[in-house]
Amino acid sequence: MNKTHHLPDFLGPCPGISPIPAFSDNYIWLISKDGQALVVDPGQAAPVLQALKEQELTLTSILLTHHHADHVGGVAELVEQTGAKVWGPAGEVLPVCDTPLSEGDTFEDAQLQLKLSVFDIPGHTAGHIAFYGTFGSTPILFCGDTLFAAGCGRLFEGTPAQMDESLAKLANLPANSRVYCGHEYTLSNMRWACTVEPNNPALQHWQAHASEQRSLGQPSLPSSIELELACNPFLRARQPLVAQAAANWAQRELTSPVEVFAALREWKNNFR
Ligand code: ZN
Ligand code: FE
């Protein structure tokens, strides 16, 4: 490996934030402090209830990024069992939502030392939101199914232009922000990313690290904005080598970054 390249640091887990695995590859993120807890995108109730019991935590809040069942399926039962309050996207139909949120809104919990701002990031779904802010002094991002480590969500309810703009908002956040995605898709995203950019040393370095974490049964997440900027093809549509690779795959000239982005998404959809 060429040592003259700057390779992004792996930030590692943030104490107080841990994943609760759900279904085959979802993560429900659990934030806890002094016996109190919050979860993000509980697609299932049972694993959350079990974690609360094991760690002797009281669930007070539930944050939702978008309406898909694998992110909201456990909400009704958790509310019934714990009385937790629910915050979620204003533009989507949710099983329960006490406080609808959209861009510019904030979520604060003094006891958890959590201060989050809401961003509208349509594309995967029409009303998808992200939560960005600080836990204590650590910058953190919960981005649901919009930004994945070395990938992005499929465009179920949005256009490539919308998703490109949504990802650009997230890419502008501080480089040292920890990125908490909704799924463990990292290694398969990286296999594709290495096809797009076979000579990206930061990507190779991260892939080796993530492979080791997964082989030890650990999550590959959190990622960071710095890692995504260095490695994620969907944030790199404006890099000449990425644009060229997308044009080669599409077998046509791509005349704008959004066209490059759309071709990358199509490429990934077809990648096995
Ligand atoms: Zn989804
Ligand atoms: Fe999902």
Coordinates of C-alpha atoms and ligand atoms in Angstrom, one line a residue:
M1 CA 0.0 0.0 0.0
N2 CA 1.2 3.5 -0.9
K3 CA 2.0 5.1 2.5
T4 CA 2.0 8.6 0.9
H5 CA -1.8 8.5 0.7
H6 CA -3.7 9.9 3.7
L7 CA -5.9 7.0 5.0
P8 CA -8.9 7.9 7.0
D9 CA -9.0 6.8 10.7
F10 CA -11.5 4.2 11.9
L11 CA -13.4 6.0 14.6
G12 CA -14.6 2.8 16.3
P13 CA -17.7 2.5 18.5
C14 CA -18.9 5.4 20.7
P15 CA -19.5 4.3 24.3
G16 CA -23.2 4.4 25.0
I17 CA -24.3 3.7 21.4
S18 CA -24.7 0.0 20.5
P19 CA -26.4 -2.0 17.8
I20 CA -29.3 -4.3 18.4
P21 CA -29.4 -6.7 15.5
A22 CA -32.8 -7.4 13.9
F23 CA -34.1 -9.5 11.0
S24 CA -31.1 -10.7 8.9
D25 CA -29.1 -7.4 8.5
N26 CA -30.9 -4.5 10.3
Y27 CA -29.4 -2.6 13.1
I28 CA -31.7 -0.9 15.7
W29 CA -29.4 1.7 17.4
L30 CA -29.6 1.9 21.1
I31 CA -28.4 5.0 23.0
S32 CA -28.2 4.7 26.7
K33 CA -27.0 6.8 29.7
D34 CA -27.7 6.4 33.4
G35 CA -30.4 3.8 33.0
Q36 CA -32.3 5.7 30.3
A37 CA -32.5 4.6 26.7
L38 CA -33.6 5.7 23.2
V39 CA -33.8 3.5 20.1
V40 CA -33.6 4.4 16.4
D41 CA -35.7 2.5 13.9
P42 CA -37.0 -0.5 15.9
G43 CA -38.2 -2.9 13.2
Q44 CA -38.8 -5.5 15.8
A45 CA -39.8 -5.1 19.5
A46 CA -38.5 -8.4 21.0
P47 CA -34.8 -7.8 20.6
V48 CA -35.2 -4.3 22.0
L49 CA -37.2 -5.5 25.0
Q50 CA -34.6 -8.1 25.7
A51 CA -31.7 -5.6 25.5
L52 CA -33.7 -3.2 27.9
K53 CA -34.2 -6.0 30.4
E54 CA -30.6 -7.3 30.2
Q55 CA -29.1 -3.8 30.6
E56 CA -31.8 -2.6 33.1
L57 CA -32.7 0.3 30.9
T58 CA -35.9 2.4 30.7
L59 CA -36.9 3.2 27.1
T60 CA -38.1 6.9 26.9
S61 CA -37.9 7.7 23.2
I62 CA -38.1 6.2 19.8
L63 CA -36.7 7.9 16.7
L64 CA -37.8 6.9 13.2
T65 CA -36.1 7.7 9.9
H66 CA -38.7 6.4 7.4
H67 CA -41.8 4.3 7.2
H68 CA -40.5 0.9 6.0
A69 CA -41.7 -2.0 8.1
D70 CA -38.1 -3.2 8.9
H71 CA -37.6 0.2 10.6
V72 CA -41.0 0.7 12.3
G73 CA -42.5 -2.8 12.8
G74 CA -41.7 -2.9 16.6
V75 CA -42.9 0.6 17.4
A76 CA -46.5 -0.1 18.5
E77 CA -45.5 -2.9 20.8
L78 CA -42.6 -0.9 22.4
V79 CA -45.0 2.0 23.0
E80 CA -47.5 -0.3 24.6
Q81 CA -44.9 -2.0 26.8
T82 CA -42.8 1.0 27.8
G83 CA -44.8 4.2 27.2
A84 CA -41.9 5.6 25.1
K85 CA -42.6 8.7 23.0
V86 CA -42.1 8.5 19.2
W87 CA -40.5 11.1 16.9
G88 CA -40.6 10.5 13.1
P89 CA -40.8 12.0 9.7
A90 CA -43.7 14.4 9.2
G91 CA -44.2 13.4 5.6
E92 CA -44.7 9.7 6.1
V93 CA -47.5 7.4 7.4
L94 CA -46.2 5.7 10.6
P95 CA -47.8 3.2 13.0
V96 CA -47.3 5.7 15.9
C97 CA -45.8 9.2 15.9
D98 CA -46.2 11.7 18.8
T99 CA -44.0 14.4 17.3
P100 CA -43.7 14.7 13.5
L101 CA -40.4 16.2 12.4
S102 CA -39.0 17.8 9.3
E103 CA -35.8 19.8 8.3
G104 CA -34.9 22.4 10.9
D105 CA -36.6 20.7 13.8
T106 CA -34.6 19.4 16.7
F107 CA -34.7 16.6 19.2
E108 CA -33.1 17.2 22.6
D109 CA -32.8 15.0 25.6
A110 CA -30.9 16.6 28.5
Q111 CA -30.6 13.4 30.5
L112 CA -29.2 11.4 27.6
Q113 CA -27.0 14.4 26.6
L114 CA -28.4 14.2 23.1
K115 CA -29.0 17.1 20.8
L116 CA -30.0 16.3 17.3
S117 CA -31.1 18.3 14.2
V118 CA -33.4 16.9 11.5
F119 CA -32.6 16.9 7.8
D120 CA -35.0 16.0 5.0
I121 CA -33.2 13.5 2.8
P122 CA -35.7 12.2 0.3
G123 CA -34.8 9.5 -2.3
H124 CA -35.1 6.0 -0.7
T125 CA -38.5 7.1 0.5
A126 CA -40.2 10.5 -0.1
G127 CA -40.2 11.7 3.5
H128 CA -37.0 10.1 4.8
I129 CA -35.3 12.1 7.5
A130 CA -31.8 12.0 9.2
F131 CA -30.8 12.9 12.7
Y132 CA -27.5 14.7 13.1
G133 CA -26.0 16.1 16.3
T134 CA -24.1 15.3 19.4
F135 CA -24.2 12.6 22.1
G136 CA -22.1 14.2 24.8
S137 CA -19.5 15.8 22.6
T138 CA -19.4 13.1 19.9
P139 CA -20.9 14.0 16.5
I140 CA -23.3 11.4 15.3
L141 CA -25.5 10.8 12.3
F142 CA -28.5 8.4 12.1
C143 CA -29.2 8.1 8.3
G144 CA -31.6 5.1 8.1
D145 CA -31.5 3.6 4.6
T146 CA -30.2 6.7 2.8
L147 CA -26.4 6.6 3.3
F148 CA -24.8 3.1 3.8
A149 CA -21.2 2.4 4.4
A150 CA -19.8 2.4 0.9
G151 CA -23.3 2.5 -0.6
C152 CA -26.7 4.1 -0.5
G153 CA -30.4 3.1 -0.4
R154 CA -32.4 2.1 -3.4
L155 CA -34.6 4.7 -5.0
F156 CA -38.0 3.4 -4.1
E157 CA -39.8 6.8 -3.9
G158 CA -37.4 9.3 -5.3
T159 CA -35.3 10.4 -8.3
P160 CA -31.5 10.2 -8.7
A161 CA -31.4 14.0 -8.4
Q162 CA -33.2 14.0 -5.1
M163 CA -30.9 11.2 -3.7
D164 CA -27.8 13.0 -4.9
E165 CA -28.8 16.2 -3.2
S166 CA -29.8 14.3 0.0
L167 CA -26.4 12.5 0.1
A168 CA -24.6 15.9 -0.5
K169 CA -26.3 17.3 2.7
L170 CA -24.9 14.4 4.7
A171 CA -21.5 14.6 3.0
N172 CA -21.3 18.2 4.2
L173 CA -21.5 17.2 7.9
P174 CA -18.2 17.3 9.9
A175 CA -15.7 14.6 8.7
N176 CA -15.4 13.1 12.2
S177 CA -19.2 12.4 12.5
R178 CA -19.9 8.8 13.3
V179 CA -22.4 7.3 10.7
Y180 CA -25.0 4.9 12.0
C181 CA -26.8 3.2 9.1
G182 CA -29.8 1.0 9.2
H183 CA -28.3 -2.1 7.7
E184 CA -25.1 -4.2 7.7
Y185 CA -24.5 -4.0 3.9
T186 CA -20.9 -2.9 4.2
L187 CA -18.9 -5.8 2.7
S188 CA -21.2 -6.3 -0.3
N189 CA -21.2 -2.6 -1.0
M190 CA -17.4 -2.7 -0.8
R191 CA -17.2 -5.5 -3.4
W192 CA -19.0 -3.3 -5.8
A193 CA -17.1 -0.1 -4.8
C194 CA -13.9 -2.0 -5.5
T195 CA -15.2 -2.7 -9.0
V196 CA -15.9 1.0 -9.5
E197 CA -12.5 2.2 -8.0
P198 CA -10.1 -0.8 -8.1
N199 CA -7.2 1.5 -7.2
N200 CA -8.6 3.4 -4.2
P201 CA -6.2 2.8 -1.3
A202 CA -8.6 4.2 1.3
L203 CA -11.2 1.8 0.2
Q204 CA -8.8 -1.2 0.2
H205 CA -7.6 -0.2 3.7
W206 CA -11.2 0.1 5.0
Q207 CA -12.3 -3.2 3.3
A208 CA -9.6 -5.1 5.1
H209 CA -10.6 -3.5 8.4
A210 CA -14.3 -4.2 7.9
S211 CA -13.7 -7.8 6.8
E212 CA -11.8 -8.4 10.0
Q213 CA -14.6 -6.9 12.1
R214 CA -17.2 -9.0 10.4
S215 CA -15.1 -12.2 10.7
L216 CA -15.0 -11.5 14.5
G217 CA -18.8 -11.2 14.5
Q218 CA -18.6 -7.4 15.1
P219 CA -20.6 -4.7 13.2
S220 CA -18.7 -2.8 10.5
L221 CA -20.4 0.3 11.8
P222 CA -20.2 3.1 12.7
S223 CA -18.6 4.5 9.6
S224 CA -17.6 8.2 9.4
I225 CA -18.2 11.0 6.9
E226 CA -14.5 11.1 6.2
L227 CA -14.5 7.4 5.2
E228 CA -17.6 7.8 3.1
L229 CA -16.1 10.8 1.2
A230 CA -12.9 8.8 0.6
C231 CA -14.6 5.5 -0.4
N232 CA -18.3 5.7 -1.2
P233 CA -18.8 5.8 -5.0
F234 CA -22.2 7.5 -4.5
L235 CA -20.5 10.5 -2.8
R236 CA -17.8 10.5 -5.5
A237 CA -19.8 10.9 -8.7
R238 CA -17.8 14.1 -9.3
Q239 CA -14.4 12.3 -9.2
P240 CA -13.2 11.9 -12.7
L241 CA -12.2 8.2 -12.3
V242 CA -15.6 7.4 -10.8
A243 CA -17.4 9.2 -13.6
Q244 CA -15.3 7.4 -16.2
A245 CA -16.0 4.0 -14.6
A246 CA -19.8 4.8 -14.6
A247 CA -19.7 5.9 -18.3
N248 CA -17.8 2.7 -19.2
W249 CA -20.4 0.5 -17.4
A250 CA -23.3 2.5 -19.0
Q251 CA -21.6 2.4 -22.4
R252 CA -22.6 6.0 -23.1
E253 CA -21.5 9.5 -22.3
L254 CA -22.7 10.9 -19.0
T255 CA -22.9 14.6 -19.1
S256 CA -23.7 15.6 -15.5
P257 CA -22.9 14.4 -11.9
V258 CA -26.6 13.4 -11.6
E259 CA -26.4 11.2 -14.7
V260 CA -23.2 9.7 -13.2
F261 CA -25.1 9.1 -9.9
A262 CA -28.0 7.5 -11.8
A263 CA -25.7 5.2 -13.7
L264 CA -23.9 4.2 -10.5
R265 CA -27.2 3.4 -8.8
E266 CA -28.2 1.3 -11.9
W267 CA -24.9 -0.4 -11.8
K268 CA -25.2 -1.3 -8.2
N269 CA -28.8 -2.6 -8.7
N270 CA -27.4 -5.0 -11.3
F271 CA -24.3 -6.0 -9.5
R272 CA -24.0 -9.6 -8.1
Ligands
ZN1 ZN -36.0 1.3 3.9
FE2 FE -34.3 -1.0 5.7

